[in-house]
Amino acid sequence: MKFAVIGCGFWSNFQISAWYELDGVELVAVCDSDLAKANQFAKRFKVKSVYQTADELFKNEDLDFVDIISGVNSHLDLIRMAASKGIPVICQKPMALDLKTANELVSFCQERRVPFFVHENFRWQKPIRKVKEILDQGVIGEVFKAKISLCTGFPVFENQPYLARMEKLIIADLGIHLLDMSRFLLGEMRNICCNIRTVNKDIKGEDVANILMEAENGTSCFIEMSFASILEKDYFLETLIMIEGAKGSIYLGPDFIVKTTTKKDPLLAKLETKSEHVGVDNYSWADPDYAVAHASIVETNRDILNALQGRGKCETTGEDNLKTLELVYAAYESAKDARVVSII
Ligand code: 89V
């Protein structure tokens, strides 16, 4: 399948390298308003065509899909442009800065029967898939409580300086992954309560958020996130998870150790703990500080490609991602008004 990439920034380096891990795709064009950057990418990835505007790109190329890796403010125009031409679209998270625009985007593509995918990669991390696999085996019984945590001092602003200027920061950038993960692991949520705080005064948006949700099946889910943590040992972008059920618990701890603890007889104290280390794929192009996140890009792309080639249904369609975005914006609404927000 012939595809083009729009946007040649930090994340595109890894996104394109991840595409190159898969068979059946050919990157035929790159596009960026900064032509020098686009040329650099074309040289590095041996891409034939370079464009400065999406108009020129869509006019000249015959594409099977387009991967939009540019800033969120450009998504609306670019997705409309691609979908109007019937070209399947992938875009980065968040797909839009408000729910109304996100709904418009999804409807626009649906009306034209154009496949639309959101590149949501965290649920594709190997340790997260492992937790889901154990959960689905039912060994911990009926789940009643979960905690998902990613608190770090990781210097995200060094590689993605635009994040420092985002009015809505940590929930829209990082929390979106954790909220999507909570849906993947626990199902849909029915209400949400959130508080936020800006610790680093040099940035515009919030860098700390605590979210408490209740799933439709009654499971209570707490998500904590921070870009302001100063820790003795920082696990950067590793998500830590604890899920508790009536018969046991699953703990995803530092360094990708998954511990499943079960109790055979509820009346006896005896416990059994199984410990597994989940190996994360090591790609030469991945930044070691982002290793687990970068490896998951390959799996996300694979899932999207399977859908594009008619071999399956992608998990992270635009339609599915609307439900994650609903949680993102409900969290902000809750924090603003200090109230519990229902998800309809
Ligand atoms: O992976 C991401 O989506 C990044 C990060 C969470 C590292 O800031 O934007």
CSV table of C-alpha atoms and ligand atoms in Angstrom, one decimal:
chain,number,residue,atom,x,y,z
A,1,MET,CA,0.0,0.0,0.0
A,2,LYS,CA,1.3,3.4,-1.0
A,3,PHE,CA,1.1,6.0,1.7
A,4,ALA,CA,2.3,9.5,2.6
A,5,VAL,CA,3.2,11.2,5.9
A,6,ILE,CA,2.2,14.7,6.7
A,7,GLY,CA,4.3,16.3,9.4
A,8,CYS,CA,8.0,15.7,9.8
A,9,GLY,CA,8.5,16.4,13.5
A,10,PHE,CA,10.0,14.5,16.5
A,11,TRP,CA,7.3,11.8,16.5
A,12,SER,CA,7.4,11.1,12.7
A,13,ASN,CA,11.0,9.8,13.1
A,14,PHE,CA,9.7,6.8,15.1
A,15,GLN,CA,6.3,6.5,13.3
A,16,ILE,CA,8.0,6.1,9.9
A,17,SER,CA,10.7,3.7,11.3
A,18,ALA,CA,7.8,1.7,12.8
A,19,TRP,CA,6.1,1.5,9.4
A,20,TYR,CA,9.4,0.2,7.9
A,21,GLU,CA,9.1,-2.8,10.2
A,22,LEU,CA,6.0,-4.0,8.4
A,23,ASP,CA,5.7,-5.6,5.0
A,24,GLY,CA,3.3,-4.4,2.3
A,25,VAL,CA,3.7,-0.7,2.8
A,26,GLU,CA,5.6,1.9,0.8
A,27,LEU,CA,6.1,5.5,1.9
A,28,VAL,CA,5.9,7.4,-1.4
A,29,ALA,CA,5.8,11.0,-0.1
A,30,VAL,CA,6.4,13.3,2.9
A,31,CYS,CA,5.0,16.7,3.4
A,32,ASP,CA,5.8,19.5,5.8
A,33,SER,CA,5.3,23.3,5.6
A,34,ASP,CA,9.0,23.4,6.5
A,35,LEU,CA,10.4,22.1,3.2
A,36,ALA,CA,14.0,21.7,4.6
A,37,LYS,CA,12.6,19.3,7.3
A,38,ALA,CA,10.6,17.4,4.7
A,39,ASN,CA,13.7,17.1,2.5
A,40,GLN,CA,15.7,15.8,5.4
A,41,PHE,CA,13.1,13.1,6.1
A,42,ALA,CA,12.9,12.2,2.4
A,43,LYS,CA,16.7,11.7,2.3
A,44,ARG,CA,16.8,9.7,5.5
A,45,PHE,CA,13.9,7.4,4.6
A,46,LYS,CA,14.6,7.3,0.9
A,47,VAL,CA,11.3,8.8,-0.1
A,48,LYS,CA,10.6,9.8,-3.7
A,49,SER,CA,8.4,12.8,-3.4
A,50,VAL,CA,8.5,15.9,-1.1
A,51,TYR,CA,5.7,18.5,-0.7
A,52,GLN,CA,5.3,21.7,1.2
A,53,THR,CA,1.5,21.7,1.2
A,54,ALA,CA,-1.1,18.9,1.6
A,55,ASP,CA,-3.0,20.4,-1.5
A,56,GLU,CA,0.0,19.6,-3.7
A,57,LEU,CA,0.4,16.2,-2.1
A,58,PHE,CA,-3.2,15.1,-2.7
A,59,LYS,CA,-3.2,16.6,-6.2
A,60,ASN,CA,-0.1,14.6,-7.3
A,61,GLU,CA,-0.1,11.3,-5.4
A,62,ASP,CA,-2.2,8.3,-5.7
A,63,LEU,CA,-2.4,7.1,-2.1
A,64,ASP,CA,-3.9,4.1,-0.4
A,65,PHE,CA,-3.7,6.0,3.0
A,66,VAL,CA,-2.2,9.0,4.7
A,67,ASP,CA,-0.6,9.1,8.1
A,68,ILE,CA,-1.1,12.6,9.6
A,69,ILE,CA,1.6,13.2,12.2
A,70,SER,CA,1.2,17.0,12.5
A,71,GLY,CA,-0.1,19.1,15.3
A,72,VAL,CA,-3.6,18.8,16.5
A,73,ASN,CA,-4.7,22.2,15.1
A,74,SER,CA,-4.0,20.9,11.6
A,75,HIS,CA,-6.1,17.7,11.9
A,76,LEU,CA,-9.5,19.1,10.9
A,77,ASP,CA,-8.4,20.5,7.5
A,78,LEU,CA,-6.1,17.7,6.7
A,79,ILE,CA,-8.6,14.9,7.6
A,80,ARG,CA,-11.4,16.6,5.6
A,81,MET,CA,-9.0,17.0,2.6
A,82,ALA,CA,-8.0,13.3,2.6
A,83,ALA,CA,-11.5,12.0,3.3
A,84,SER,CA,-13.0,14.2,0.5
A,85,LYS,CA,-10.7,12.3,-1.9
A,86,GLY,CA,-11.7,9.0,-0.4
A,87,ILE,CA,-8.2,8.4,1.1
A,88,PRO,CA,-8.2,6.4,4.4
A,89,VAL,CA,-6.7,8.5,7.2
A,90,ILE,CA,-4.7,7.9,10.3
A,91,CYS,CA,-4.1,10.8,12.8
A,92,GLN,CA,-2.2,11.2,16.0
A,93,LYS,CA,-3.9,11.6,19.4
A,94,PRO,CA,-5.7,13.7,20.4
A,95,MET,CA,-7.7,13.8,17.1
A,96,ALA,CA,-9.2,17.2,18.1
A,97,LEU,CA,-9.1,19.8,20.9
A,98,ASP,CA,-12.8,19.5,21.6
A,99,LEU,CA,-15.5,16.8,21.4
A,100,LYS,CA,-17.6,18.7,18.9
A,101,THR,CA,-14.7,18.8,16.3
A,102,ALA,CA,-13.9,15.2,17.0
A,103,ASN,CA,-17.5,14.2,16.4
A,104,GLU,CA,-17.5,16.2,13.2
A,105,LEU,CA,-14.4,14.4,12.0
A,106,VAL,CA,-15.7,11.0,12.6
A,107,SER,CA,-19.1,11.8,11.0
A,108,PHE,CA,-17.3,13.4,8.0
A,109,CYS,CA,-15.3,10.2,7.3
A,110,GLN,CA,-18.3,7.9,8.1
A,111,GLU,CA,-20.6,9.8,5.6
A,112,ARG,CA,-17.9,9.3,2.9
A,113,ARG,CA,-17.3,5.7,4.0
A,114,VAL,CA,-13.6,6.5,4.5
A,115,PRO,CA,-11.8,4.5,7.1
A,116,PHE,CA,-10.5,6.7,9.9
A,117,PHE,CA,-8.0,5.6,12.6
A,118,VAL,CA,-6.4,7.2,15.5
A,119,HIS,CA,-2.9,6.3,16.4
A,120,GLU,CA,-3.5,5.3,20.0
A,121,ASN,CA,-0.4,3.2,20.9
A,122,PHE,CA,-0.3,2.7,24.7
A,123,ARG,CA,-2.9,-0.1,24.7
A,124,TRP,CA,-0.5,-1.9,22.3
A,125,GLN,CA,2.4,-2.0,24.8
A,126,LYS,CA,3.4,-5.6,25.4
A,127,PRO,CA,3.0,-5.4,29.3
A,128,ILE,CA,-0.5,-3.9,28.9
A,129,ARG,CA,-1.5,-6.7,26.5
A,130,LYS,CA,-0.1,-9.2,29.0
A,131,VAL,CA,-2.3,-7.7,31.8
A,132,LYS,CA,-5.3,-7.9,29.5
A,133,GLU,CA,-4.5,-11.5,28.7
A,134,ILE,CA,-4.4,-12.5,32.4
A,135,LEU,CA,-7.6,-10.5,33.0
A,136,ASP,CA,-9.4,-12.3,30.3
A,137,GLN,CA,-8.4,-15.7,31.7
A,138,GLY,CA,-10.6,-14.8,34.7
A,139,VAL,CA,-8.1,-16.1,37.3
A,140,ILE,CA,-8.6,-13.0,39.5
A,141,GLY,CA,-12.4,-13.3,39.5
A,142,GLU,CA,-14.8,-10.4,39.4
A,143,VAL,CA,-12.8,-7.2,39.2
A,144,PHE,CA,-13.8,-4.5,41.8
A,145,LYS,CA,-11.0,-2.0,41.7
A,146,ALA,CA,-8.0,-0.8,39.5
A,147,LYS,CA,-5.2,1.8,39.7
A,148,ILE,CA,-3.3,3.0,36.7
A,149,SER,CA,-0.4,5.2,37.4
A,150,LEU,CA,2.2,7.2,35.4
A,151,CYS,CA,4.0,9.8,37.5
A,152,THR,CA,7.3,10.9,36.1
A,153,GLY,CA,9.8,13.7,35.8
A,154,PHE,CA,10.5,12.7,32.2
A,155,PRO,CA,11.6,15.8,30.3
A,156,VAL,CA,8.8,15.7,27.8
A,157,PHE,CA,9.2,19.4,26.9
A,158,GLU,CA,12.7,18.8,25.6
A,159,ASN,CA,11.6,16.6,22.7
A,160,GLN,CA,8.0,18.0,22.3
A,161,PRO,CA,8.4,21.8,23.2
A,162,TYR,CA,4.9,22.6,21.9
A,163,LEU,CA,3.5,20.7,24.9
A,164,ALA,CA,4.7,23.5,27.2
A,165,ARG,CA,2.3,25.8,25.3
A,166,MET,CA,-0.8,23.6,25.4
A,167,GLU,CA,-3.6,25.0,27.5
A,168,LYS,CA,-4.8,21.5,28.2
A,169,LEU,CA,-1.7,19.4,28.8
A,170,ILE,CA,-1.4,16.2,30.8
A,171,ILE,CA,-4.8,14.7,30.4
A,172,ALA,CA,-4.9,15.6,26.6
A,173,ASP,CA,-1.4,14.3,26.0
A,174,LEU,CA,-0.7,11.5,28.5
A,175,GLY,CA,-4.0,10.9,30.3
A,176,ILE,CA,-5.7,10.2,27.0
A,177,HIS,CA,-3.5,7.0,26.8
A,178,LEU,CA,-4.3,6.0,30.3
A,179,LEU,CA,-8.0,6.6,29.8
A,180,ASP,CA,-8.0,4.6,26.7
A,181,MET,CA,-6.1,1.8,28.6
A,182,SER,CA,-8.8,1.9,31.3
A,183,ARG,CA,-11.5,1.3,28.7
A,184,PHE,CA,-9.4,-1.5,27.1
A,185,LEU,CA,-8.9,-3.2,30.4
A,186,LEU,CA,-12.1,-2.5,32.3
A,187,GLY,CA,-14.8,-1.6,29.8
A,188,GLU,CA,-16.7,1.7,29.4
A,189,MET,CA,-17.0,4.2,32.3
A,190,ARG,CA,-20.2,5.8,33.6
A,191,ASN,CA,-18.9,8.6,35.6
A,192,ILE,CA,-15.7,10.6,36.3
A,193,CYS,CA,-14.3,12.9,38.8
A,194,CYS,CA,-11.0,14.7,38.4
A,195,ASN,CA,-8.7,17.3,39.9
A,196,ILE,CA,-5.7,19.0,38.2
A,197,ARG,CA,-2.8,21.2,39.2
A,198,THR,CA,0.1,23.0,37.5
A,199,VAL,CA,3.3,22.5,39.5
A,200,ASN,CA,5.8,23.7,36.8
A,201,LYS,CA,5.0,27.4,36.5
A,202,ASP,CA,6.9,27.7,33.2
A,203,ILE,CA,4.2,25.8,31.3
A,204,LYS,CA,0.7,26.7,30.3
A,205,GLY,CA,-1.4,23.7,31.1
A,206,GLU,CA,-1.8,21.3,34.0
A,207,ASP,CA,1.0,18.8,34.7
A,208,VAL,CA,-0.7,16.8,37.4
A,209,ALA,CA,-4.1,15.1,37.3
A,210,ASN,CA,-5.9,12.6,39.5
A,211,ILE,CA,-9.0,10.9,38.1
A,212,LEU,CA,-11.5,8.6,39.7
A,213,MET,CA,-14.0,6.7,37.6
A,214,GLU,CA,-16.7,4.2,37.9
A,215,ALA,CA,-17.1,1.6,35.1
A,216,GLU,CA,-20.5,0.5,33.8
A,217,ASN,CA,-20.0,-2.8,35.7
A,218,GLY,CA,-19.3,-1.0,38.9
A,219,THR,CA,-15.5,-1.3,38.9
A,220,SER,CA,-13.8,1.6,40.5
A,221,CYS,CA,-10.8,3.0,38.6
A,222,PHE,CA,-8.2,5.5,39.8
A,223,ILE,CA,-5.8,7.0,37.3
A,224,GLU,CA,-2.9,9.2,38.5
A,225,MET,CA,-0.5,11.1,36.3
A,226,SER,CA,2.2,13.6,36.7
A,227,PHE,CA,5.0,15.3,34.6
A,228,ALA,CA,6.2,17.0,37.8
A,229,SER,CA,7.4,14.1,39.9
A,230,ILE,CA,10.9,14.1,41.4
A,231,LEU,CA,11.6,10.4,42.2
A,232,GLU,CA,14.6,8.5,43.5
A,233,LYS,CA,14.2,6.2,40.5
A,234,ASP,CA,12.1,7.4,37.6
A,235,TYR,CA,10.6,4.7,35.3
A,236,PHE,CA,9.9,7.4,32.6
A,237,LEU,CA,7.0,6.2,30.5
A,238,GLU,CA,6.3,2.9,32.2
A,239,THR,CA,2.7,2.6,33.3
A,240,LEU,CA,2.2,0.9,36.6
A,241,ILE,CA,-1.1,-1.0,37.2
A,242,MET,CA,-2.9,-2.8,40.0
A,243,ILE,CA,-6.1,-4.6,39.3
A,244,GLU,CA,-8.0,-6.3,42.1
A,245,GLY,CA,-10.6,-9.0,41.8
A,246,ALA,CA,-12.5,-11.2,44.2
A,247,LYS,CA,-10.1,-14.1,43.7
A,248,GLY,CA,-6.8,-12.3,43.2
A,249,SER,CA,-4.9,-9.3,41.8
A,250,ILE,CA,-2.7,-8.4,38.8
A,251,TYR,CA,0.2,-6.0,39.4
A,252,LEU,CA,2.3,-4.5,36.6
A,253,GLY,CA,5.3,-3.2,38.4
A,254,PRO,CA,8.6,-1.4,37.3
A,255,ASP,CA,10.7,-3.0,34.7
A,256,PHE,CA,7.7,-4.8,33.2
A,257,ILE,CA,7.2,-7.4,35.9
A,258,VAL,CA,3.7,-8.8,36.0
A,259,LYS,CA,2.7,-10.5,39.3
A,260,THR,CA,-0.6,-12.4,39.5
A,261,THR,CA,-1.6,-13.3,43.0
A,262,THR,CA,-4.5,-15.6,43.6
A,263,LYS,CA,-6.2,-17.2,46.6
A,264,LYS,CA,-7.6,-20.7,45.9
A,265,ASP,CA,-9.8,-20.9,49.0
A,266,PRO,CA,-11.4,-17.6,50.2
A,267,LEU,CA,-11.5,-19.0,53.8
A,268,LEU,CA,-7.8,-19.8,54.0
A,269,ALA,CA,-4.8,-17.4,54.1
A,270,LYS,CA,-2.7,-19.3,51.5
A,271,LEU,CA,-1.8,-17.2,48.4
A,272,GLU,CA,0.0,-18.0,45.2
A,273,THR,CA,2.0,-15.5,43.2
A,274,LYS,CA,3.2,-16.0,39.7
A,275,SER,CA,5.8,-13.5,38.4
A,276,GLU,CA,6.5,-12.9,34.7
A,277,HIS,CA,8.9,-10.6,33.0
A,278,VAL,CA,7.4,-9.1,29.8
A,279,GLY,CA,10.1,-8.6,27.2
A,280,VAL,CA,9.7,-5.4,25.2
A,281,ASP,CA,10.8,-5.5,21.6
A,282,ASN,CA,14.1,-3.7,21.1
A,283,TYR,CA,14.2,-1.6,17.9
A,284,SER,CA,17.5,0.0,16.9
A,285,TRP,CA,15.6,3.2,15.9
A,286,ALA,CA,13.8,3.5,19.2
A,287,ASP,CA,14.9,6.1,21.8
A,288,PRO,CA,15.7,3.9,24.8
A,289,ASP,CA,13.9,6.4,27.1
A,290,TYR,CA,10.7,5.8,25.1
A,291,ALA,CA,11.5,2.1,24.4
A,292,VAL,CA,8.1,0.6,25.5
A,293,ALA,CA,6.1,3.4,23.8
A,294,HIS,CA,8.1,3.3,20.6
A,295,ALA,CA,7.8,-0.5,20.3
A,296,SER,CA,4.1,-0.2,20.6
A,297,ILE,CA,3.9,2.1,17.5
A,298,VAL,CA,4.8,-1.0,15.4
A,299,GLU,CA,1.9,-3.0,16.9
A,300,THR,CA,-0.6,0.0,16.5
A,301,ASN,CA,0.5,0.3,12.8
A,302,ARG,CA,0.1,-3.4,12.3
A,303,ASP,CA,-3.4,-3.4,13.6
A,304,ILE,CA,-4.3,-0.4,11.4
A,305,LEU,CA,-2.7,-2.0,8.4
A,306,ASN,CA,-4.6,-5.3,8.9
A,307,ALA,CA,-7.8,-3.4,8.8
A,308,LEU,CA,-6.7,-1.4,5.7
A,309,GLN,CA,-5.9,-4.7,4.0
A,310,GLY,CA,-9.2,-6.3,5.0
A,311,ARG,CA,-7.6,-8.7,7.5
A,312,GLY,CA,-9.4,-7.5,10.6
A,313,LYS,CA,-11.1,-4.8,12.5
A,314,CYS,CA,-8.8,-2.1,14.0
A,315,GLU,CA,-9.2,-1.4,17.7
A,316,THR,CA,-8.4,2.3,17.6
A,317,THR,CA,-10.9,3.6,15.0
A,318,GLY,CA,-12.0,7.2,15.1
A,319,GLU,CA,-15.3,6.0,16.3
A,320,ASP,CA,-13.8,4.0,19.2
A,321,ASN,CA,-11.5,6.8,20.1
A,322,LEU,CA,-14.4,9.2,20.5
A,323,LYS,CA,-15.3,7.3,23.7
A,324,THR,CA,-11.7,7.9,25.0
A,325,LEU,CA,-12.0,11.6,24.1
A,326,GLU,CA,-15.3,11.8,25.8
A,327,LEU,CA,-13.5,10.8,29.0
A,328,VAL,CA,-10.7,13.3,28.4
A,329,TYR,CA,-13.1,16.3,28.1
A,330,ALA,CA,-15.3,15.0,30.9
A,331,ALA,CA,-12.2,15.0,33.1
A,332,TYR,CA,-11.5,18.6,32.3
A,333,GLU,CA,-15.2,19.5,32.9
A,334,SER,CA,-15.1,17.8,36.3
A,335,ALA,CA,-11.9,19.5,37.3
A,336,LYS,CA,-13.2,22.9,36.2
A,337,ASP,CA,-16.5,22.7,38.1
A,338,ALA,CA,-15.3,20.3,40.9
A,339,ARG,CA,-18.1,17.8,40.3
A,340,VAL,CA,-18.7,14.3,39.2
A,341,VAL,CA,-19.5,14.2,35.5
A,342,SER,CA,-21.7,11.4,34.0
A,343,ILE,CA,-20.8,9.8,30.8
A,344,ILE,CA,-23.8,9.2,28.6
B,1,89V,O1,3.5,9.3,23.8
B,1,89V,C1,3.0,10.3,23.7
B,1,89V,O2,1.9,10.4,23.3
B,1,89V,C2,3.8,11.6,24.1
B,1,89V,C3,4.1,11.7,25.6
B,1,89V,C4,3.1,11.0,26.5
B,1,89V,C5,5.4,11.1,25.8
B,1,89V,O3,4.2,13.0,26.0
B,1,89V,O4,3.0,12.7,23.7
